[in-house]
Short mmCIF file of C-alpha atoms in Angstrom, two decimals:
data_model
loop_
_atom_site.label_atom_id
_atom_site.label_comp_id
_atom_site.label_asym_id
_atom_site.label_seq_id
_atom_site.Cartn_x
_atom_site.Cartn_y
_atom_site.Cartn_z
CA MET A 1 0.00 0.00 0.00
CA GLY A 2 1.37 3.39 -1.00
CA VAL A 3 1.88 6.06 1.66
CA ARG A 4 1.73 9.79 0.91
CA VAL A 5 4.34 11.92 2.66
CA ARG A 6 5.22 15.62 2.60
CA LEU A 7 8.65 16.13 1.01
CA ARG A 8 11.10 19.01 1.07
CA ILE A 9 13.01 18.87 -2.21
CA SER A 10 16.20 20.88 -2.75
CA ILE A 11 16.67 21.10 -6.49
CA ALA A 12 18.54 23.56 -8.74
CA GLY A 13 19.19 25.95 -5.84
CA ARG A 14 15.54 26.06 -4.80
CA THR A 15 13.60 24.37 -2.03
CA VAL A 16 10.11 23.14 -2.89
CA GLU A 17 7.61 21.24 -0.74
CA ALA A 18 5.34 18.66 -2.33
CA VAL A 19 3.46 15.48 -1.49
CA GLY A 20 5.12 12.27 -2.64
CA LEU A 21 4.12 8.62 -2.79
CA ALA A 22 6.33 6.15 -0.90
CA ASN A 23 6.10 2.34 -0.94
CA ALA A 24 4.41 2.38 -4.34
CA GLY A 25 5.89 -0.97 -5.40
CA PHE A 26 8.70 0.61 -7.43
CA GLU A 27 12.09 -1.02 -6.73
CA ALA A 28 15.57 0.28 -7.50
CA ASP A 29 19.14 -0.32 -6.34
CA THR A 30 19.49 3.32 -5.24
CA PRO A 31 17.08 5.91 -3.80
CA GLN A 32 15.14 7.58 -6.62
CA LEU A 33 12.70 10.46 -6.93
CA LEU A 34 10.54 10.50 -10.04
CA VAL A 35 9.42 14.05 -10.80
CA PRO A 36 6.88 14.95 -13.50
CA TYR A 37 7.97 17.59 -15.99
CA ALA A 38 4.91 19.67 -15.03
CA PHE A 39 6.22 19.85 -11.43
CA LEU A 40 9.51 21.29 -12.69
CA THR A 41 7.83 23.93 -14.86
CA ARG A 42 5.45 24.96 -12.03
CA SER A 43 8.53 25.36 -9.81
CA SER A 44 10.38 27.41 -12.49
CA ILE A 45 13.03 24.70 -12.89
CA SER A 46 14.25 23.86 -16.38
CA PRO A 47 15.93 20.58 -17.36
CA GLU A 48 19.12 22.57 -18.02
CA ASP A 49 19.18 23.51 -14.30
CA LEU A 50 19.54 19.80 -13.43
CA GLY A 51 22.72 19.10 -15.38
CA ARG A 52 23.35 16.46 -18.02
CA PRO A 53 21.00 13.46 -17.97
CA SER A 54 21.65 9.80 -18.63
CA VAL A 55 19.06 8.00 -20.75
CA VAL A 56 18.04 4.81 -18.93
CA GLU A 57 15.58 2.08 -19.88
CA TYR A 58 13.48 0.69 -17.02
CA ASP A 59 11.45 -2.51 -17.06
CA THR A 60 7.86 -1.95 -15.92
CA ALA A 61 4.73 -4.08 -15.73
CA GLY A 62 3.54 -2.29 -18.89
CA GLY A 63 6.80 -2.90 -20.75
CA PRO A 64 10.10 -1.03 -21.06
CA VAL A 65 10.13 2.75 -20.49
CA VAL A 66 12.96 5.14 -21.36
CA MET A 67 13.59 8.01 -18.90
CA TYR A 68 16.05 10.83 -18.41
CA VAL A 69 17.98 10.33 -15.15
CA TYR A 70 19.69 13.28 -13.44
CA ARG A 71 21.92 11.60 -10.87
CA GLY A 72 22.48 13.62 -7.70
CA ALA A 73 20.39 16.55 -8.97
CA CYS A 74 18.36 16.96 -5.78
CA GLY A 75 18.17 16.35 -2.06
CA VAL A 76 15.00 15.12 -0.36
CA ALA A 77 13.73 15.07 3.22
CA VAL A 78 10.44 13.85 4.67
CA VAL A 79 8.67 16.60 6.65
CA GLU A 80 6.58 15.67 9.68
CA GLN A 81 4.92 17.88 12.31
CA ASP A 82 7.70 17.29 14.86
CA ARG A 83 10.78 16.79 12.67
CA VAL A 84 12.36 16.79 9.23
#
């Protein structure tokens, strides 16, 4: 079962808060944050602000998907009422 959490995302010199979905069934060898392009544009962040991407193919239940991966482009913290 997925759990929604408030996130503080430090990306391209900005700090943005958003709600994220954890434990969604997605598995990876390293921590990953998937961010929709619309989120970036609403936050005035362009892909050029993130650096140079790698193009990576992921296997999904619906078949392979190709995504741009910006390694190390952001920092993330979970925000709760009593701590970050």
